[in-house]
XYZ file of C-alpha atoms in Angstrom:
512
model
C 47.785 90.231 67.971
C 50.359 90.483 64.396
C 51.398 93.850 65.046
C 51.613 93.463 68.901
C 53.980 90.106 68.491
C 56.188 92.345 65.788
C 56.351 94.760 68.140
C 57.470 92.459 70.739
C 60.083 90.606 68.460
C 61.748 94.418 67.879
C 62.637 94.899 71.590
C 63.914 91.511 71.879
C 66.455 90.991 68.470
C 66.534 95.405 68.470
C 66.012 95.732 64.935
C 63.631 97.705 62.250
C 62.440 94.958 60.878
C 60.493 91.567 62.618
C 63.482 89.230 62.549
C 62.286 86.415 65.438
C 65.808 84.910 65.867
C 65.722 85.073 69.211
C 62.487 83.781 69.525
C 63.496 80.657 67.338
C 66.302 80.199 69.313
C 64.247 79.783 72.809
C 60.952 78.721 71.018
C 62.110 74.786 71.142
C 61.908 74.646 74.737
C 59.342 77.272 75.715
C 56.256 76.231 73.549
C 57.617 72.642 74.309
C 57.129 73.154 78.352
C 53.840 74.361 78.145
C 52.604 70.906 76.521
C 53.843 68.613 78.334
C 52.445 70.746 82.023
C 49.407 69.940 79.692
C 48.725 73.399 79.660
C 48.077 73.810 75.587
C 47.162 71.713 73.114
C 49.727 70.926 69.753
C 47.087 73.046 68.107
C 47.319 75.688 70.365
C 51.124 75.799 70.579
C 51.371 76.392 66.956
C 48.547 79.036 66.720
C 51.291 80.846 69.084
C 53.969 80.254 66.851
C 51.838 81.222 64.021
C 50.936 85.066 64.281
C 49.189 84.686 61.490
C 46.194 82.477 63.077
C 45.556 84.577 65.584
C 45.634 88.038 64.121
C 42.335 87.733 62.742
C 40.526 86.806 66.075
C 41.780 88.070 68.853
C 42.042 85.587 72.516
C 43.091 87.493 75.136
C 44.194 84.175 76.717
C 46.726 83.192 73.807
C 48.343 86.902 73.834
C 48.971 86.816 77.754
C 51.184 83.482 77.078
C 52.801 84.714 74.336
C 53.415 87.914 76.618
C 54.601 85.593 79.509
C 56.883 83.845 76.532
C 58.765 86.496 75.469
C 58.831 88.119 79.240
C 60.668 84.346 79.700
C 62.965 85.011 76.524
C 63.683 87.562 77.651
C 64.819 86.994 81.231
C 66.972 84.600 80.063
C 68.537 86.697 77.045
C 69.577 88.946 79.951
C 67.106 91.840 78.699
C 65.446 92.310 82.653
C 64.282 95.381 82.510
C 62.009 93.928 79.553
C 61.186 90.863 81.364
C 59.993 92.891 83.859
C 57.913 95.179 81.788
C 56.626 92.346 80.475
C 55.579 90.138 83.545
C 53.565 94.290 85.105
C 51.016 94.501 81.925
C 50.641 90.218 82.201
C 49.752 91.442 85.796
C 48.474 94.711 85.193
C 45.393 92.824 83.458
C 45.500 89.528 85.635
C 41.634 88.885 85.552
C 42.827 87.753 81.763
C 44.311 84.560 83.426
C 41.344 84.837 86.074
C 38.930 83.499 84.248
C 37.268 79.871 82.395
C 38.481 76.845 82.919
C 42.030 77.435 82.056
C 41.863 79.852 85.268
C 44.599 77.209 87.512
C 47.352 76.465 84.791
C 47.206 80.189 83.154
C 47.800 81.183 86.602
C 50.301 79.292 88.082
C 51.985 79.590 84.700
C 52.307 83.293 85.300
C 53.183 82.995 89.133
C 56.015 80.439 87.814
C 57.886 82.216 85.118
C 58.093 85.409 87.007
C 59.604 83.531 89.736
C 62.149 82.454 87.390
C 62.704 85.680 86.752
C 63.240 86.985 90.121
C 66.013 83.825 90.145
C 67.664 84.780 87.730
C 68.708 88.368 89.245
C 69.394 87.105 92.375
C 66.102 88.110 94.359
C 65.835 85.031 96.390
C 62.882 85.783 98.634
C 60.361 86.849 95.558
C 61.185 83.931 94.074
C 60.450 81.838 96.716
C 57.151 83.917 97.442
C 56.037 83.595 93.614
C 56.701 79.857 94.150
C 54.398 79.567 97.132
C 51.792 81.963 95.313
C 51.832 78.920 91.994
C 51.767 75.896 94.413
C 49.063 77.477 96.832
C 47.003 77.610 93.495
C 47.607 74.491 91.784
C 46.083 70.850 91.529
C 48.422 70.051 88.863
C 50.877 66.953 90.311
C 53.827 68.418 87.037
C 53.516 71.334 88.356
C 53.676 70.625 91.821
C 57.049 68.959 91.147
C 58.411 71.320 88.811
C 57.922 74.291 91.375
C 59.335 71.497 94.241
C 62.464 71.642 91.715
C 62.622 75.105 92.297
C 63.011 75.059 95.680
C 65.642 72.634 95.573
C 67.470 74.799 92.759
C 66.869 78.034 95.208
C 68.057 76.399 98.608
C 71.169 75.150 96.875
C 72.066 78.117 95.460
C 71.728 79.857 99.323
C 74.437 77.201 99.923
C 71.799 75.335 102.281
C 71.915 71.944 102.107
C 71.976 69.958 98.805
C 69.916 67.139 98.127
C 71.136 64.674 95.408
C 68.377 62.016 96.626
C 65.751 64.798 95.817
C 67.454 65.829 92.952
C 67.750 62.605 91.047
C 63.760 61.898 92.214
C 62.727 65.191 90.067
C 64.528 64.085 87.466
C 62.942 60.741 87.712
C 59.298 62.035 87.891
C 60.566 64.379 84.681
C 61.974 61.306 82.833
C 58.746 59.268 83.971
C 56.153 61.825 82.367
C 58.112 63.035 79.459
C 58.664 66.310 80.144
C 61.476 67.125 78.447
C 62.444 69.664 78.669
C 62.241 70.129 82.485
C 64.254 67.006 82.367
C 67.345 68.448 80.290
C 67.108 71.297 82.524
C 67.256 69.325 85.589
C 70.396 67.720 84.353
C 72.302 70.631 83.692
C 71.094 72.584 86.637
C 72.616 69.353 88.883
C 75.445 69.496 86.565
C 76.063 73.184 88.243
C 75.590 72.382 91.514
C 77.864 68.915 91.268
C 80.713 71.804 90.037
C 80.944 74.100 92.551
C 81.583 70.894 94.851
C 84.184 69.933 92.037
C 82.584 66.717 92.011
C 83.926 66.882 88.107
C 83.613 63.275 87.039
C 79.728 63.317 87.919
C 78.805 66.436 86.374
C 80.393 65.288 83.424
C 77.606 62.434 83.130
C 75.340 65.032 83.819
C 75.467 67.654 81.242
C 76.131 64.929 78.919
C 72.907 64.079 79.402
C 71.267 67.594 79.369
C 73.300 67.815 76.163
C 72.227 64.490 74.441
C 68.573 65.634 75.408
C 69.082 69.483 74.198
C 69.981 68.117 70.883
C 67.885 65.763 70.228
C 64.887 68.361 71.339
C 66.468 70.654 69.501
C 66.810 72.991 73.016
C 68.924 75.289 71.103
C 69.475 77.466 74.031
C 70.228 74.720 76.285
C 72.424 73.538 74.451
C 74.713 76.850 73.701
C 74.552 76.637 78.143
C 76.019 73.303 78.266
C 78.550 74.222 74.967
C 79.448 77.163 77.734
C 80.424 75.036 81.026
C 82.479 72.641 79.319
C 84.667 76.043 78.779
C 84.077 76.844 82.782
C 85.552 73.217 83.226
C 88.741 73.466 81.787
C 89.123 76.716 82.898
C 88.466 75.349 87.081
C 91.076 73.290 86.041
C 93.917 75.988 85.026
C 93.294 75.024 82.229
C 93.037 78.649 80.764
C 95.377 77.804 77.869
C 93.068 75.167 76.366
C 89.808 77.124 77.400
C 90.738 80.395 75.676
C 91.099 78.352 72.354
C 88.240 75.935 73.296
C 85.484 79.701 73.509
C 87.393 80.834 70.644
C 86.129 77.761 68.508
C 82.433 78.316 70.045
C 82.483 81.644 69.277
C 82.584 80.968 65.323
C 79.302 78.775 65.650
C 77.272 81.028 68.124
C 75.179 83.594 66.633
C 72.846 84.404 69.263
C 73.626 87.870 70.909
C 73.426 86.751 74.528
C 76.433 83.915 74.002
C 78.200 86.184 71.908
C 78.126 88.967 74.928
C 79.130 86.118 77.371
C 81.733 84.529 75.339
C 83.355 87.492 74.293
C 83.532 88.855 78.299
C 85.158 84.985 79.503
C 87.775 85.417 76.432
C 88.503 89.065 77.900
C 88.777 87.926 80.794
C 91.178 84.423 79.890
C 93.191 86.976 77.438
C 93.954 89.261 80.627
C 95.028 86.168 83.037
C 97.466 84.730 79.762
C 99.233 88.191 79.693
C 96.917 89.648 76.559
C 96.056 92.862 77.451
C 95.091 94.313 73.816
C 92.838 91.259 73.394
C 91.070 91.617 76.341
C 89.929 94.686 75.621
C 89.072 93.875 72.164
C 86.960 91.538 73.367
C 85.551 93.294 76.221
C 84.577 95.742 74.239
C 82.747 93.493 71.903
C 81.113 92.313 74.495
C 80.123 95.472 75.659
C 78.875 96.597 72.174
C 76.615 93.543 71.918
C 75.061 94.012 75.548
C 74.258 97.555 74.847
C 72.733 96.725 71.586
C 70.304 93.989 72.875
C 69.919 95.554 76.660
C 72.471 92.627 78.063
C 72.502 93.522 81.361
C 73.654 90.008 82.609
C 77.159 90.498 80.796
C 77.522 94.509 80.651
C 78.424 95.611 83.866
C 81.051 92.792 84.286
C 82.799 93.316 80.704
C 83.338 97.198 81.929
C 84.465 96.181 85.257
C 87.704 94.422 82.880
C 87.765 97.017 81.281
C 88.133 99.555 83.934
C 90.389 96.898 85.815
C 92.634 97.051 82.416
C 92.724 100.496 81.899
C 93.421 101.246 85.471
C 96.060 98.812 86.526
C 97.500 97.576 83.049
C 97.640 100.436 81.153
C 97.747 103.327 83.834
C 95.198 105.017 81.347
C 92.486 106.813 84.933
C 90.720 109.121 82.256
C 89.430 105.519 80.359
C 89.443 103.537 83.528
C 86.914 105.823 85.114
C 84.670 106.157 82.367
C 84.016 102.093 82.254
C 84.004 102.175 85.531
C 81.317 104.499 85.545
C 79.649 103.017 83.008
C 79.770 99.939 84.600
C 78.339 101.710 88.051
C 76.239 103.029 86.202
C 73.770 99.944 84.788
C 73.947 98.294 88.144
C 72.520 102.057 89.403
C 69.767 101.128 86.130
C 68.902 97.694 86.982
C 68.534 98.924 91.041
C 66.175 101.944 90.101
C 64.048 99.527 88.277
C 63.718 96.783 91.379
C 66.448 94.689 90.944
C 68.480 93.838 94.226
C 72.411 94.251 94.171
C 73.572 90.705 94.617
C 76.860 89.400 95.540
C 78.357 90.000 91.958
C 76.752 93.606 91.537
C 78.243 94.300 94.994
C 81.220 93.239 93.581
C 81.798 95.829 90.619
C 80.471 98.486 93.430
C 82.678 97.879 95.523
C 85.854 97.854 92.852
C 84.719 101.752 91.788
C 84.760 102.921 94.825
C 88.304 102.177 95.721
C 88.830 103.318 92.356
C 87.816 106.496 93.147
C 88.974 106.254 96.698
C 92.250 106.010 95.169
C 92.385 108.718 92.315
C 89.600 111.338 94.207
C 90.804 110.780 98.047
C 88.726 113.296 100.613
C 85.653 114.537 99.666
C 84.495 112.387 97.109
C 83.920 113.602 93.004
C 80.619 115.474 92.124
C 80.143 112.757 89.794
C 80.686 110.502 91.588
C 77.733 111.933 94.181
C 75.660 112.147 91.642
C 75.284 108.703 90.894
C 75.173 107.784 94.578
C 72.440 110.622 95.480
C 70.135 109.389 92.283
C 67.223 107.788 94.679
C 67.202 111.141 95.887
C 65.343 113.401 93.219
C 61.815 112.852 94.277
C 62.090 112.477 98.076
C 61.714 115.634 100.634
C 64.253 116.216 103.142
C 62.510 114.211 105.728
C 62.770 111.303 104.019
C 66.042 111.307 102.704
C 67.443 111.230 105.937
C 65.315 109.188 107.200
C 66.709 106.666 104.937
C 70.326 108.095 104.914
C 70.206 107.396 109.291
C 68.729 103.458 108.316
C 71.269 103.004 105.952
C 74.339 104.673 107.907
C 73.381 102.249 110.758
C 72.813 99.333 108.500
C 76.441 99.684 106.835
C 78.648 100.043 110.307
C 76.054 97.067 111.677
C 77.276 95.328 108.758
C 80.874 96.089 108.052
C 81.455 97.516 112.271
C 79.984 95.472 114.455
C 76.041 96.252 116.004
C 75.632 97.407 119.586
C 78.154 99.216 121.187
C 81.132 98.600 118.405
C 78.604 101.071 115.878
C 78.300 103.746 118.749
C 81.518 103.738 119.181
C 82.284 103.990 115.794
C 79.983 106.590 114.894
C 80.627 108.078 118.857
C 77.128 108.344 119.623
C 75.773 108.213 122.762
C 73.163 105.487 123.639
C 70.705 107.504 124.246
C 70.547 109.666 121.257
C 70.792 106.200 119.012
C 67.575 105.093 120.908
C 65.910 108.009 119.664
C 67.409 107.973 116.313
C 65.869 104.763 115.643
C 62.616 105.230 117.559
C 61.556 108.417 115.157
C 62.616 105.825 112.459
C 60.340 103.782 113.508
C 57.758 105.821 114.047
C 57.938 106.759 110.671
C 58.022 102.882 108.777
C 61.291 101.986 108.339
C 61.895 99.096 111.041
C 65.328 97.446 111.411
C 66.299 93.958 110.238
C 66.695 91.237 113.375
C 70.735 91.134 114.089
C 70.180 88.101 116.981
C 69.049 85.655 114.059
C 71.851 84.226 112.167
C 70.444 84.444 108.747
C 69.757 87.954 108.687
C 66.905 89.007 105.756
C 67.551 92.469 104.965
C 64.678 94.001 102.959
C 64.624 95.885 99.886
C 62.112 98.541 99.996
C 64.751 101.021 102.356
C 68.004 99.609 101.917
C 69.743 102.345 99.055
C 72.971 101.085 97.663
C 74.454 104.670 96.952
C 73.826 105.576 100.800
C 75.608 102.422 101.345
C 78.625 103.341 99.113
C 78.435 106.789 100.566
C 78.684 105.187 103.979
C 81.524 102.983 103.401
C 83.719 106.212 101.737
C 83.086 107.882 105.317
C 83.215 104.833 107.156
C 86.037 106.575 109.631
C 83.820 109.940 110.184
C 82.143 110.862 113.700
C 78.157 111.163 113.495
C 78.611 114.594 113.661
C 81.004 114.456 110.703
C 79.397 112.238 108.195
C 76.027 113.767 108.991
C 77.960 117.483 108.624
C 79.330 115.956 105.228
C 76.149 114.183 104.147
C 73.927 117.281 104.350
C 76.506 119.939 102.737
C 77.158 117.111 99.734
C 73.494 116.048 99.538
C 72.098 120.037 99.301
C 74.808 121.020 96.597
C 73.478 117.804 94.326
C 69.616 119.286 94.273
C 70.674 123.059 94.940
C 71.803 121.853 91.319
C 69.357 119.636 90.346
C 67.217 122.575 90.745
C 68.951 125.105 88.925
C 70.467 126.387 91.005
C 67.246 128.229 92.413
C 66.506 128.305 96.327
C 63.344 128.762 95.942
C 62.749 125.750 93.738
C 65.197 123.624 96.041
C 62.903 124.815 99.235
C 59.436 123.618 97.565
C 60.592 120.732 96.331
C 62.730 119.771 99.966
C 59.854 120.569 101.350
C 61.692 122.782 103.395
C 61.341 126.357 105.078
C 63.478 128.642 102.356
C 65.049 131.056 104.994
C 66.600 127.875 106.760
C 67.927 126.463 103.081
C 69.208 129.781 102.587
C 71.321 129.362 105.739
C 71.978 125.768 105.511
C 73.437 126.825 101.313
C 75.263 130.186 102.174
C 79.231 128.147 101.831
C 77.414 126.987 98.055
C 77.471 130.446 97.261
C 80.470 131.840 99.421
C 82.361 132.770 96.818
C 80.014 134.915 94.382
C 81.009 138.394 93.931
């Protein structure tokens, strides 16, 4: 157990030694919560904190809980891919949590924390799903209250009706049962919602209450999060020079990598707003460096995007701008490949990249851009690739041009052909969302961000034109992927070799 824990620690801290700086930063809140919900005794929490006490005799339950705790820490640190890896390892041996007297508590805790990861990355459907799984098996009133509170947070983040009364009732419950971790977090989250509503007076009251509890109980992550938000309050009041000074001072006090990257990124924005491009570049590069070292996916794309913008608009260095725009886009695509959805912030990064490409690579999309957009197709056959393309093309126009006749007119596509195409997709298991609903839920299964961006780049083309363009671009991409070997290309795409030869004549027509 000790060796396994060291390996996990090294990944969190990205060191060659078992430096547990990150764990210590989160330990007080993470382990205190286990005690507050009555799941683990103080003795067992001590055992988890002291790796030596459980290294002699293996305890699979404690190992699983330790892994869940590391996954939670990785989530808070913005290292989403590592968090997913750990949660999936636990899920792969779920039977460890599914036996003995602690079955209900362990499973509930796993589902509850797993939902937290999906909340953090913006996949609210998955978050609701795992919270429901947790709720369905627990008989603990404390866990039920925690789950109800997380529903409040998710609904508020979705801009549904904000229920202040229920939020205050949650805080009162946590206070009554001395659940200080949850109480302090609820004050903090309520402050964020009040800031969104521009109720700064009440927001500061709840921030102060959360800060007092964090300081008293040693909740370091929460403490630093509140410090960060105080700077946001200055920004919201257009006191940018003061905010910059505040963050410069805060940076001196922070040793945690996640907050270092976060603060540097915010400083880069403020330097940029205040007209100091050199310092903006310096801060953004510092954020990128730390984010890359510690796999802080939550900050990497934003910092790269800002660097791209400054080099693009301020310094007119197109080569460096392209490099950083690609870095930003690539980091989003790496997350997407791991199943992490394209939320609003990540979509903004992709759109900025595409706008840059449109401006500097008009007409045909640059080959390097297509390599990014088409990466999803590496292991797919041609039928699946074309099905996904048609689905995403229709979806793009539904969302941006209009449902029904508007899409058909834009594509110059006969209604009869359209219905035939959509019916073919349905027969292969690709169904369309119900666009008659006011709140359309688009499943992530067949939604491909690269194809959405391809459709956007070619949004003015008709059905015939964009299909011709797509076929040429995609075959060119796979031709290169197969080392310019048409036989391999035909085999991997599951197409007849004779058909491939005819379809790819344009690729070799210039050859001697």
